Steps between C-alpha positions, in 0.01 A plus 500: 500500500656833390468829687208624295296183555585496868391860556185460292400204717566705812285785366213262427495392867533855632224633274261255665606612848488882471254755366511601135594856597798389709615250239500759221673757719781287645560199276431618146851630424706234676704206376794278600834656406717202596561212739830456684581236764134443586420873520235639267545864400168664402498823300266773627432841341595723796610509865144558611388171344808330645414609855135412463557152358752423772274624782168360377558207263850364561392183682225430248733534200779294659259224599366482146853488354607220735189302412594517134874445546660327798843656424386854584597615850479881488344791316630850432362803314696720262390827345568460129374687196315299240688564176317222319796258526481270798772262592269204452412619151135535592287779368404765754155476661426867443574754227861514381701818539377840611134581467415682181426864563159633403492762227432843647146501356418184694533685829197713417130418490382447144215744435347257252429237766573674835708199614795551731789284369635434851194290585590154371458141616878480538504778760190372681598313818281193545418375848231291671277807531484582127591178316137428404454845345836464323401159360169638371678792332745256337207293371342812348810599300519149350141514370373859519127536453418136569653412837365694799319778318460731678781470753414695816773548762425669830682580823603786725720780373867420453458124448625496139175508302609774259834329443334169416228628268748717309737202479222323308491783247878530468542126448233479229643808329845340495370167369264651240573865407195503271263483799337828594534535878383781727539560874274754668388586851125504561529869593657586163236288322226689683655840418533402134136400489375819670715713268364318194141563613568869562669535160234289326766247398366178654531315168874575488528387863333166420720448194815573697442242772345232279801476270725331760582129515601525867339750738648534850308715748641583844316600822151412383362590846504870403208439265270461803204743478587592138194352331555637149864392492403155629245468221762593240742247651227236487452549126876517440547178696238321289655623176849381592395176666277387214797522262738312739712802584668487841386724785695539826376688806639587842332633814567544870209270583297211358246630243212371714608739776543812285213725610253621237650289224238370258405135541538436128865608520559281808348209308733549205805531723403173668485322164880508478759454774496708820816468712611664822856615576508499882755660730848348441623265773837558667680251274369674189591844636853371558522359147387835357765683702770255391413554135496880534834504682660271245384729218619814679857375541510613865585253776270466801572223750256208523399592857421855384267379226344245734428776755356726229269225370378434854462863609328646194192287443304747288468501122786445257535870422562576868754218512685631193487853636666393826759301304581811294555693824751238617680490163520880491642514854753230417619691193514834681705357786719295268468186713277202570227570755498307826187351650483770772506780241234322299272461802523873570433593137196274483372632831529861380384451142243218494134592496354447847235234532152641528342467842140384472251496785245227575226745409651568157521128419143447625378793291670369184362148542147616581505734200623220273219266606243781520404443864479735798832552677334447837381150401857369519528596867166342598473144631296365214539183293329633190667351194547834325691630805705197610726489193584875499577483874733205445675691221551801728664270754712330234627828346577654840702194598661414165583848370552704816602243762234602752483252789207259523379632840508862379305415183237323712482792740455760223236295315235484766691337787540158341725226638843462336422136412213626282745724314748213452223277364387773256853561370565128453169458318587776252848349447348162416240649270767696312661171395184404312332828410685734262202740500551558873864595437386754242252646748770538765733668249228749409442579868874548551504745212232703680713542812 
């Protein structure tokens, strides 16, 4: 077994043991440089990757190597540039040589399609929280207009929706330049429509939007309460869909929870694929940071990134913003930042978590379910009240860490065991009921 075969077999085992995000971040650009006296020397792209592999995966890699070859007794990592000529004669796993620079024009948004060239599948970090949305987007670009039409992606701000839906457009444009693609926000669509009505140019408006093969519309929630614009979108949707032209939407919430959105539009959205991008988990946040740091060329120690991923649990934009602060400070000081400096910077720069009272949560839940706020505090077992009360308890405990006894005390003097039972019941129901998860996310957005 040569070095290439050996390392490929190791990677197969590791890929099964770690997340896709971690595998792509840490193992994609690695290979075996050489073997000497039972020591395997693995090439890694930078010192950051070297430290991380040694601290997090060393035992796993060595165990896998020893399973495949009994002669191996040790493992070392070397930072080596991939010049396309490996000592084992194998082809590199990634692109050879330096990355090709984009022409200057490719750094700017094309006015013909409004697509931002930086939003691509290659720059989109995939993790457990967004892999389903990513897979659906990949399916769409393979068969636009027939697979998942329309594609509707929703989630809170800063979760990568705009990046993903524009990546669909950029990929199709690259694969088939003859396709007419257009990206537009719902606000711009609405303004265009209103302007066309005022100028008596509605026919030109219809012709403009109905000529596209791929229409990508962002932030559809802003069409709420705009009846005339919704009607125009309804007819546009029918025109494009009937001729198998792809439509992609994004929103900050599931279409069924967008207030004052016409039922006929909700029905058409539901005919395709509706996918949520939830809040990224810690592992995914770490993978995103690792990718951004690697692309920036600035070194931040593994414990620094780990602390950042743990401390900043908001949206991806907030995470990237805090990372930029650290990179800027590192460059200004001309040295690597220590963990103490990083803690102070995060403490002074990170957005403080919003403090929410029991009354505010109760008000949001009662408003969502259209019941009286006072009903939640009463000792009643009415079905329409029991579920909202349990959700208040669950959100207070899960999101804000309020103690069980205090929750019981604030909600009508109930025993803490009642609160524990309610929280556990919601947890169990969430495993089986995706609609409940959507309801909770909508309530969270109201807080």
